[in-house]
Amino acid sequence: MRGHGAVNSRCAVEVGIDAVSEQLGVDPMTFRLANLLPPHSRTITGFRITSTGMRECLAKVREQSGWDEKFRKMPFGRGIGVGCGFFISGSGLPIHWDPENFPHATVHLQCDMDGGVTVHTGAAEIGQGSDTAVAQAVSEVLALPLDMIRVRSKESDTSPVDLGSYSSRVTFMNANAAIRAAIDLRDQILKAAWDLTGYHPDQLVLGDRRVYYKHDPAIGVSWLQACHKAQADSGSLIATGSYRTSPMGGVHKGAAAGLAPAYSFSAYVAEVEVDAETGFTKVIKAWAAHDCGKALNPLAVEGQIIGSCHMGMGQVLSEEMKYGRGGNLLNPDLLDYKIMSVHEMPEVIPIIVESNDPEGPFGAKEAGEGPLLPILPAVCNAVYDAIGIRPSELPLTPDRVHKLIEKKCKAMGIDEPMDLPNPSFTPSPLQDIIAQRADDHAQRDLERDLLKDRSSYVNGVLFGFDPDRPISEQDDGWREAITPTQEDLVDDNKRAAKAWKHVERRYRGDA
Amino acid sequence: MRVPPFILHTPTSIEEAMDTAGTLQADGKEFDWIAGGTDLLPNYKWHLNTQNDVISLASIKEMRTLSPTHIGAMVKLHDLVEGTNSHPLLRQTAGSIASVLIRRQGTVGGNICLDTRCFWFNQSEEWRRSIEWCHKCDCDTGADCRVIPNQNTLCVATYQADLAPAFMCLDASIHLISPSGQRSMPLNEFFELDGMKRNVLEEGEIVSHLTLPDDAADWHGKYEKLCLRESWDFPEAGVAIAWKGAGNELQGLRIATTGCESIPGFHQEQAEDALENWQGKDSVKALGQAIRKEVKPVNNTYFPPAYRRKMLSVLVKRAIAPLFEE
């Protein structure tokens, strides 16, 4: 299980989108492409969308899976489905303490006599590769090889506080803090090199364990010389950096949920085989495109995508807690709590999409929980494409699917499940209109991404509003509202984070 | 969840094993037999009906004989799969059991004598204490059955071994040895309809080997089972069918099921009925329905009983499919 809460509701929404596009007679892929948020926009719930690679994700899985040749064209029992998802890159509000006063992540750097840099961080390495990410961030800024970076991350007595490994936040927040600390350290080194070489730091470059004049690399000092000079000047060479999110979010109740400095996006296509007689679903292949901003460690990102598919497959097909009459968990062991084995795991084609987020470390966003979301709806929608059954309950265990098949057979007066009609697709006139809109939006997104178009995004085009005129001119009921306003920001009670200021009252005794 | 300590006896011949069993019996001690251990040891870890003495059959070479018509009880499942001269139905069935690791450890005799399984029984000791135990392992409390409360004294735990229906379809005989002598019987008479007693084995008695009749090679068959994952899982329902002859000129038909009740079912009546009015493919549906009516699973495994029952007719259809391909 990953991305608790978000996953199941996302699945419901995506299955609903598929059902809507079915009723409208529109290809679900085109339908999604025509309804994407543009980059640099704000949702009605106050989420600030910076970069988004959703369009590219959809385009890539559409092309690589051969969507246009397969959708509703495969024989009965075989189907293809698409699902999308987005996820926070770290919770915008920390779960532990007052976000106004403390940073989300802090990193301390310490440069020793040997020129090596020790990174002290509280980020919990739980196997996801956070140690590598923080070391990469420091080595990138200081232009040092990775073997000169030492990470001390598992020592709660020496490490600075960190919120922990949750809400897919570690790379985004911890690497950002590490970059700031490394810039601080770099400036101290450059100042020392200035004294030694006589060139202003603006004209100095770090690289190859040296600090040198950018127009003539022969002029310069070694990294070690600069380190020793800096240590001689200040007594010690240490630096610290921290990261906190900027104030964000609306002022309505529940505004704090789902806030994040950046969002990752993903789109998957799954191809399945459904046995209509028994209700068994087998995923044959999955194409998984994930927009992680910038892949700092592409191997780890691909691993996360494939691992997410495995976890998601269990969630959509088999993993379930069964309870007895008295509330006893009947399957508390790994034999009866059915995690997919290697036999059930399909071939997954991981596709990394890079949208270069302006606030992420070197443009990176998360690749932890986000990649799990789309596999569930992709499988559910593929099941519909295969046998025309739209499930409304997870997981899709054979007995559940079989029950739905039986119900449909009964409703249609069919004896054998294999005689059920194969779902077909006839595009309605709306298809061309939607496809045109998708193309227009692609152009709009490109211009917004290149910062040629800086107009505020109007989130009401589908309801008949003209995107080129302010919506307040078109409808009296609408009002332009920028949240949070300046007054909102001043008023503590209106901040999204006010829930954390709530003082819990506890009573003793009977009172 | 540790295996409780026990004394392990390792006889090297059947006589020695019988002596050990006889001595323990004379001392009034209860004991268990262990073959591959893939069933017994997990149950011991969960403290299910553990004994102080365990007699291992692993060192008895004479029980490992494998020929087309003679299958020793200590033959590893993997050897049965790999054995080029074992019956194709047995090879296919054994090859579908659990996973390779378990097949390399588990034995034919152990699979035949597999303990019955139930959601309310195969749990840790703490879990079972929380429901105040159950009929099959009541820890001397006289606890009721948790699946069907207030019923008679029968245990309804499910028999989930794969090999028994395949052997039944090949008309196998089972041979037992105890300190007081030997006896043999057809395999379908070996089982007793009770999840606790399970079979006719008396205290101190073991399965020495199974034999197939000489005409077994004339019979063809297939085993189909229902389980969520391709490996590890116990069958939630299984159907083995064997036939003699081909297509519409069928000379013999045998059907057996597993994974549905406390014992595997041998459906002689249904098979004979089908054979009498055999009309090729058209008879398959009626046969599937007849088997489905005959078997009554209860709600104590992963899939709901109604689904398992319905799937029996699908499994029958798939198991008999090769008959029409020839």
PDB file of N, CA and C in Angstrom, chain A residues 10-75:
ATOM      1  N   ARG A  10      -8.793   8.314  -6.319  1.00  0.00           N
ATOM      2  CA  ARG A  10      -8.339   8.601  -7.678  1.00  0.00           C
ATOM      3  C   ARG A  10      -8.907   7.558  -8.648  1.00  0.00           C
ATOM      4  N   CYS A  11      -8.887   6.307  -8.200  1.00  0.00           N
ATOM      5  CA  CYS A  11      -9.397   5.231  -9.042  1.00  0.00           C
ATOM      6  C   CYS A  11     -10.864   5.473  -9.364  1.00  0.00           C
ATOM      7  N   ALA A  12     -11.630   5.881  -8.344  1.00  0.00           N
ATOM      8  CA  ALA A  12     -13.059   6.127  -8.560  1.00  0.00           C
ATOM      9  C   ALA A  12     -13.259   7.241  -9.582  1.00  0.00           C
ATOM     10  N   VAL A  13     -12.473   8.329  -9.451  1.00  0.00           N
ATOM     11  CA  VAL A  13     -12.615   9.474 -10.366  1.00  0.00           C
ATOM     12  C   VAL A  13     -12.273   9.046 -11.788  1.00  0.00           C
ATOM     13  N   GLU A  14     -11.181   8.312 -11.937  1.00  0.00           N
ATOM     14  CA  GLU A  14     -10.728   7.950 -13.278  1.00  0.00           C
ATOM     15  C   GLU A  14     -11.694   6.963 -13.949  1.00  0.00           C
ATOM     16  N   VAL A  15     -12.244   6.042 -13.155  1.00  0.00           N
ATOM     17  CA  VAL A  15     -13.229   5.119 -13.716  1.00  0.00           C
ATOM     18  C   VAL A  15     -14.469   5.910 -14.134  1.00  0.00           C
ATOM     19  N   GLY A  16     -14.810   6.928 -13.317  1.00  0.00           N
ATOM     20  CA  GLY A  16     -15.936   7.801 -13.667  1.00  0.00           C
ATOM     21  C   GLY A  16     -15.680   8.552 -14.959  1.00  0.00           C
ATOM     22  N   ILE A  17     -14.461   9.060 -15.130  1.00  0.00           N
ATOM     23  CA  ILE A  17     -14.119   9.790 -16.356  1.00  0.00           C
ATOM     24  C   ILE A  17     -14.279   8.874 -17.568  1.00  0.00           C
ATOM     25  N   ASP A  18     -13.869   7.618 -17.390  1.00  0.00           N
ATOM     26  CA  ASP A  18     -13.999   6.664 -18.485  1.00  0.00           C
ATOM     27  C   ASP A  18     -15.474   6.437 -18.824  1.00  0.00           C
ATOM     28  N   ALA A  19     -16.299   6.362 -17.763  1.00  0.00           N
ATOM     29  CA  ALA A  19     -17.730   6.128 -17.986  1.00  0.00           C
ATOM     30  C   ALA A  19     -18.355   7.329 -18.692  1.00  0.00           C
ATOM     31  N   VAL A  20     -17.936   8.550 -18.299  1.00  0.00           N
ATOM     32  CA  VAL A  20     -18.476   9.767 -18.920  1.00  0.00           C
ATOM     33  C   VAL A  20     -18.101   9.807 -20.395  1.00  0.00           C
ATOM     34  N   SER A  21     -16.822   9.527 -20.692  1.00  0.00           N
ATOM     35  CA  SER A  21     -16.413   9.608 -22.096  1.00  0.00           C
ATOM     36  C   SER A  21     -17.084   8.511 -22.925  1.00  0.00           C
ATOM     37  N   GLU A  22     -17.389   7.383 -22.287  1.00  0.00           N
ATOM     38  CA  GLU A  22     -18.133   6.327 -22.980  1.00  0.00           C
ATOM     39  C   GLU A  22     -19.523   6.825 -23.381  1.00  0.00           C
ATOM     40  N   GLN A  23     -20.175   7.513 -22.403  1.00  0.00           N
ATOM     41  CA  GLN A  23     -21.527   8.012 -22.682  1.00  0.00           C
ATOM     42  C   GLN A  23     -21.525   9.125 -23.724  1.00  0.00           C
ATOM     43  N   LEU A  24     -20.467   9.932 -23.715  1.00  0.00           N
ATOM     44  CA  LEU A  24     -20.393  11.038 -24.668  1.00  0.00           C
ATOM     45  C   LEU A  24     -19.950  10.567 -26.050  1.00  0.00           C
ATOM     46  N   GLY A  25     -19.476   9.325 -26.133  1.00  0.00           N
ATOM     47  CA  GLY A  25     -18.966   8.832 -27.414  1.00  0.00           C
ATOM     48  C   GLY A  25     -17.647   9.471 -27.790  1.00  0.00           C
ATOM     49  N   VAL A  26     -16.779   9.633 -26.778  1.00  0.00           N
ATOM     50  CA  VAL A  26     -15.483  10.267 -27.003  1.00  0.00           C
ATOM     51  C   VAL A  26     -14.400   9.308 -26.542  1.00  0.00           C
ATOM     52  N   ASP A  27     -13.301   9.268 -27.239  1.00  0.00           N
ATOM     53  CA  ASP A  27     -12.168   8.443 -26.828  1.00  0.00           C
ATOM     54  C   ASP A  27     -11.642   8.948 -25.471  1.00  0.00           C
ATOM     55  N   PRO A  28     -11.526   8.064 -24.489  1.00  0.00           N
ATOM     56  CA  PRO A  28     -11.134   8.546 -23.151  1.00  0.00           C
ATOM     57  C   PRO A  28      -9.764   9.221 -23.126  1.00  0.00           C
ATOM     58  N   MET A  29      -8.900   8.832 -24.041  1.00  0.00           N
ATOM     59  CA  MET A  29      -7.574   9.458 -24.087  1.00  0.00           C
ATOM     60  C   MET A  29      -7.723  10.919 -24.537  1.00  0.00           C
ATOM     61  N   THR A  30      -8.487  11.151 -25.599  1.00  0.00           N
ATOM     62  CA  THR A  30      -8.721  12.513 -26.090  1.00  0.00           C
ATOM     63  C   THR A  30      -9.465  13.334 -25.033  1.00  0.00           C
ATOM     64  N   PHE A  31     -10.429  12.683 -24.386  1.00  0.00           N
ATOM     65  CA  PHE A  31     -11.219  13.367 -23.368  1.00  0.00           C
ATOM     66  C   PHE A  31     -10.318  13.899 -22.260  1.00  0.00           C
ATOM     67  N   ARG A  32      -9.349  13.107 -21.871  1.00  0.00           N
ATOM     68  CA  ARG A  32      -8.425  13.549 -20.825  1.00  0.00           C
ATOM     69  C   ARG A  32      -7.526  14.670 -21.346  1.00  0.00           C
ATOM     70  N   LEU A  33      -7.038  14.502 -22.569  1.00  0.00           N
ATOM     71  CA  LEU A  33      -6.117  15.509 -23.123  1.00  0.00           C
ATOM     72  C   LEU A  33      -6.786  16.870 -23.252  1.00  0.00           C
ATOM     73  N   ALA A  34      -8.110  16.890 -23.411  1.00  0.00           N
ATOM     74  CA  ALA A  34      -8.814  18.155 -23.568  1.00  0.00           C
ATOM     75  C   ALA A  34      -9.168  18.785 -22.231  1.00  0.00           C
ATOM     76  N   ASN A  35      -8.863  18.104 -21.152  1.00  0.00           N
ATOM     77  CA  ASN A  35      -9.279  18.617 -19.846  1.00  0.00           C
ATOM     78  C   ASN A  35      -8.133  18.709 -18.846  1.00  0.00           C
ATOM     79  N   LEU A  36      -6.940  18.979 -19.344  1.00  0.00           N
ATOM     80  CA  LEU A  36      -5.793  19.036 -18.435  1.00  0.00           C
ATOM     81  C   LEU A  36      -5.562  20.461 -17.965  1.00  0.00           C
ATOM     82  N   LEU A  37      -5.090  20.549 -16.732  1.00  0.00           N
ATOM     83  CA  LEU A  37      -4.698  21.865 -16.213  1.00  0.00           C
ATOM     84  C   LEU A  37      -3.433  22.311 -16.928  1.00  0.00           C
ATOM     85  N   PRO A  38      -3.337  23.596 -17.239  1.00  0.00           N
ATOM     86  CA  PRO A  38      -2.090  24.076 -17.827  1.00  0.00           C
ATOM     87  C   PRO A  38      -1.027  24.285 -16.756  1.00  0.00           C
ATOM     88  N   PRO A  39       0.233  24.382 -17.131  1.00  0.00           N
ATOM     89  CA  PRO A  39       1.261  24.708 -16.143  1.00  0.00           C
ATOM     90  C   PRO A  39       1.043  26.123 -15.603  1.00  0.00           C
ATOM     91  N   HIS A  40       1.558  26.396 -14.444  1.00  0.00           N
ATOM     92  CA  HIS A  40       1.460  27.710 -13.795  1.00  0.00           C
ATOM     93  C   HIS A  40       0.016  28.124 -13.649  1.00  0.00           C
ATOM     94  N   SER A  41      -0.768  27.282 -12.995  1.00  0.00           N
ATOM     95  CA  SER A  41      -2.170  27.617 -12.786  1.00  0.00           C
ATOM     96  C   SER A  41      -2.546  27.288 -11.350  1.00  0.00           C
ATOM     97  N   ARG A  42      -3.783  27.646 -11.022  1.00  0.00           N
ATOM     98  CA  ARG A  42      -4.240  27.416  -9.658  1.00  0.00           C
ATOM     99  C   ARG A  42      -5.599  26.736  -9.727  1.00  0.00           C
ATOM    100  N   THR A  43      -5.778  25.700  -8.961  1.00  0.00           N
ATOM    101  CA  THR A  43      -7.068  25.006  -9.024  1.00  0.00           C
ATOM    102  C   THR A  43      -8.072  25.725  -8.141  1.00  0.00           C
ATOM    103  N   ILE A  44      -9.320  25.311  -8.259  1.00  0.00           N
ATOM    104  CA  ILE A  44     -10.391  25.950  -7.492  1.00  0.00           C
ATOM    105  C   ILE A  44     -10.220  25.693  -5.999  1.00  0.00           C
ATOM    106  N   THR A  45      -9.505  24.640  -5.645  1.00  0.00           N
ATOM    107  CA  THR A  45      -9.275  24.357  -4.224  1.00  0.00           C
ATOM    108  C   THR A  45      -7.978  24.997  -3.728  1.00  0.00           C
ATOM    109  N   GLY A  46      -7.356  25.818  -4.565  1.00  0.00           N
ATOM    110  CA  GLY A  46      -6.197  26.567  -4.108  1.00  0.00           C
ATOM    111  C   GLY A  46      -4.871  25.861  -4.288  1.00  0.00           C
ATOM    112  N   PHE A  47      -4.838  24.764  -5.043  1.00  0.00           N
ATOM    113  CA  PHE A  47      -3.555  24.113  -5.303  1.00  0.00           C
ATOM    114  C   PHE A  47      -2.795  24.918  -6.339  1.00  0.00           C
ATOM    115  N   ARG A  48      -1.526  25.110  -6.086  1.00  0.00           N
ATOM    116  CA  ARG A  48      -0.698  25.850  -7.030  1.00  0.00           C
ATOM    117  C   ARG A  48       0.023  24.849  -7.910  1.00  0.00           C
ATOM    118  N   ILE A  49      -0.342  24.787  -9.180  1.00  0.00           N
ATOM    119  CA  ILE A  49       0.309  23.856 -10.105  1.00  0.00           C
ATOM    120  C   ILE A  49       1.457  24.601 -10.775  1.00  0.00           C
ATOM    121  N   THR A  50       2.657  24.142 -10.565  1.00  0.00           N
ATOM    122  CA  THR A  50       3.801  24.806 -11.202  1.00  0.00           C
ATOM    123  C   THR A  50       4.090  24.137 -12.547  1.00  0.00           C
ATOM    124  N   SER A  51       4.754  23.013 -12.514  1.00  0.00           N
ATOM    125  CA  SER A  51       5.035  22.327 -13.781  1.00  0.00           C
ATOM    126  C   SER A  51       4.100  21.131 -13.909  1.00  0.00           C
ATOM    127  N   THR A  52       3.740  20.785 -15.116  1.00  0.00           N
ATOM    128  CA  THR A  52       2.969  19.552 -15.310  1.00  0.00           C
ATOM    129  C   THR A  52       3.372  18.893 -16.623  1.00  0.00           C
ATOM    130  N   GLY A  53       3.646  17.613 -16.538  1.00  0.00           N
ATOM    131  CA  GLY A  53       4.024  16.855 -17.729  1.00  0.00           C
ATOM    132  C   GLY A  53       2.944  15.860 -18.101  1.00  0.00           C
ATOM    133  N   MET A  54       1.719  16.128 -17.620  1.00  0.00           N
ATOM    134  CA  MET A  54       0.623  15.177 -17.851  1.00  0.00           C
ATOM    135  C   MET A  54       0.364  14.951 -19.336  1.00  0.00           C
ATOM    136  N   ARG A  55       0.396  16.047 -20.094  1.00  0.00           N
ATOM    137  CA  ARG A  55       0.110  15.933 -21.529  1.00  0.00           C
ATOM    138  C   ARG A  55       1.149  15.024 -22.201  1.00  0.00           C
ATOM    139  N   GLU A  56       2.393  15.225 -21.830  1.00  0.00           N
ATOM    140  CA  GLU A  56       3.457  14.411 -22.427  1.00  0.00           C
ATOM    141  C   GLU A  56       3.326  12.947 -21.999  1.00  0.00           C
ATOM    142  N   CYS A  57       2.976  12.764 -20.711  1.00  0.00           N
ATOM    143  CA  CYS A  57       2.786  11.396 -20.208  1.00  0.00           C
ATOM    144  C   CYS A  57       1.733  10.683 -21.039  1.00  0.00           C
ATOM    145  N   LEU A  58       0.577  11.344 -21.232  1.00  0.00           N
ATOM    146  CA  LEU A  58      -0.514  10.728 -21.984  1.00  0.00           C
ATOM    147  C   LEU A  58      -0.090  10.455 -23.425  1.00  0.00           C
ATOM    148  N   ALA A  59       0.597  11.440 -24.017  1.00  0.00           N
ATOM    149  CA  ALA A  59       1.009  11.272 -25.414  1.00  0.00           C
ATOM    150  C   ALA A  59       1.947  10.085 -25.550  1.00  0.00           C
ATOM    151  N   LYS A  60       2.865   9.923 -24.565  1.00  0.00           N
ATOM    152  CA  LYS A  60       3.848   8.843 -24.677  1.00  0.00           C
ATOM    153  C   LYS A  60       3.211   7.477 -24.513  1.00  0.00           C
ATOM    154  N   VAL A  61       2.330   7.328 -23.514  1.00  0.00           N
ATOM    155  CA  VAL A  61       1.720   6.002 -23.339  1.00  0.00           C
ATOM    156  C   VAL A  61       0.775   5.703 -24.491  1.00  0.00           C
ATOM    157  N   ARG A  62       0.148   6.747 -25.047  1.00  0.00           N
ATOM    158  CA  ARG A  62      -0.744   6.536 -26.183  1.00  0.00           C
ATOM    159  C   ARG A  62       0.045   5.976 -27.371  1.00  0.00           C
ATOM    160  N   GLU A  63       1.196   6.556 -27.597  1.00  0.00           N
ATOM    161  CA  GLU A  63       1.995   6.145 -28.739  1.00  0.00           C
ATOM    162  C   GLU A  63       2.595   4.746 -28.513  1.00  0.00           C
ATOM    163  N   GLN A  64       3.227   4.579 -27.316  1.00  0.00           N
ATOM    164  CA  GLN A  64       3.974   3.337 -27.110  1.00  0.00           C
ATOM    165  C   GLN A  64       3.078   2.118 -26.943  1.00  0.00           C
ATOM    166  N   SER A  65       1.861   2.335 -26.412  1.00  0.00           N
ATOM    167  CA  SER A  65       0.990   1.174 -26.218  1.00  0.00           C
ATOM    168  C   SER A  65       0.220   0.864 -27.491  1.00  0.00           C
ATOM    169  N   GLY A  66       0.274   1.711 -28.483  1.00  0.00           N
ATOM    170  CA  GLY A  66      -0.521   1.510 -29.688  1.00  0.00           C
ATOM    171  C   GLY A  66      -2.003   1.679 -29.387  1.00  0.00           C
ATOM    172  N   TRP A  67      -2.316   2.659 -28.565  1.00  0.00           N
ATOM    173  CA  TRP A  67      -3.679   2.885 -28.090  1.00  0.00           C
ATOM    174  C   TRP A  67      -4.690   2.950 -29.233  1.00  0.00           C
ATOM    175  N   ASP A  68      -4.385   3.751 -30.253  1.00  0.00           N
ATOM    176  CA  ASP A  68      -5.372   3.996 -31.309  1.00  0.00           C
ATOM    177  C   ASP A  68      -5.713   2.728 -32.087  1.00  0.00           C
ATOM    178  N   GLU A  69      -4.755   1.775 -32.133  1.00  0.00           N
ATOM    179  CA  GLU A  69      -5.044   0.524 -32.849  1.00  0.00           C
ATOM    180  C   GLU A  69      -5.749  -0.481 -31.948  1.00  0.00           C
ATOM    181  N   LYS A  70      -5.640  -0.277 -30.628  1.00  0.00           N
ATOM    182  CA  LYS A  70      -6.134  -1.313 -29.723  1.00  0.00           C
ATOM    183  C   LYS A  70      -7.463  -0.969 -29.056  1.00  0.00           C
ATOM    184  N   PHE A  71      -7.694   0.298 -28.763  1.00  0.00           N
ATOM    185  CA  PHE A  71      -8.844   0.668 -27.938  1.00  0.00           C
ATOM    186  C   PHE A  71     -10.157   0.230 -28.585  1.00  0.00           C
ATOM    187  N   ARG A  72     -10.906  -0.587 -27.874  1.00  0.00           N
ATOM    188  CA  ARG A  72     -12.203  -1.136 -28.309  1.00  0.00           C
ATOM    189  C   ARG A  72     -12.084  -1.943 -29.605  1.00  0.00           C
ATOM    190  N   LYS A  73     -10.870  -2.322 -29.976  1.00  0.00           N
ATOM    191  CA  LYS A  73     -10.717  -3.083 -31.215  1.00  0.00           C
ATOM    192  C   LYS A  73     -10.200  -4.489 -30.943  1.00  0.00           C
ATOM    193  N   MET A  74      -9.975  -4.809 -29.673  1.00  0.00           N
ATOM    194  CA  MET A  74      -9.421  -6.125 -29.381  1.00  0.00           C
ATOM    195  C   MET A  74     -10.540  -7.139 -29.193  1.00  0.00           C
ATOM    196  N   PRO A  75     -10.228  -8.425 -29.339  1.00  0.00           N
ATOM    197  CA  PRO A  75     -11.274  -9.442 -29.183  1.00  0.00           C
ATOM    198  C   PRO A  75     -11.841  -9.468 -27.772  1.00  0.00           C
TER     199      PRO A  75
END
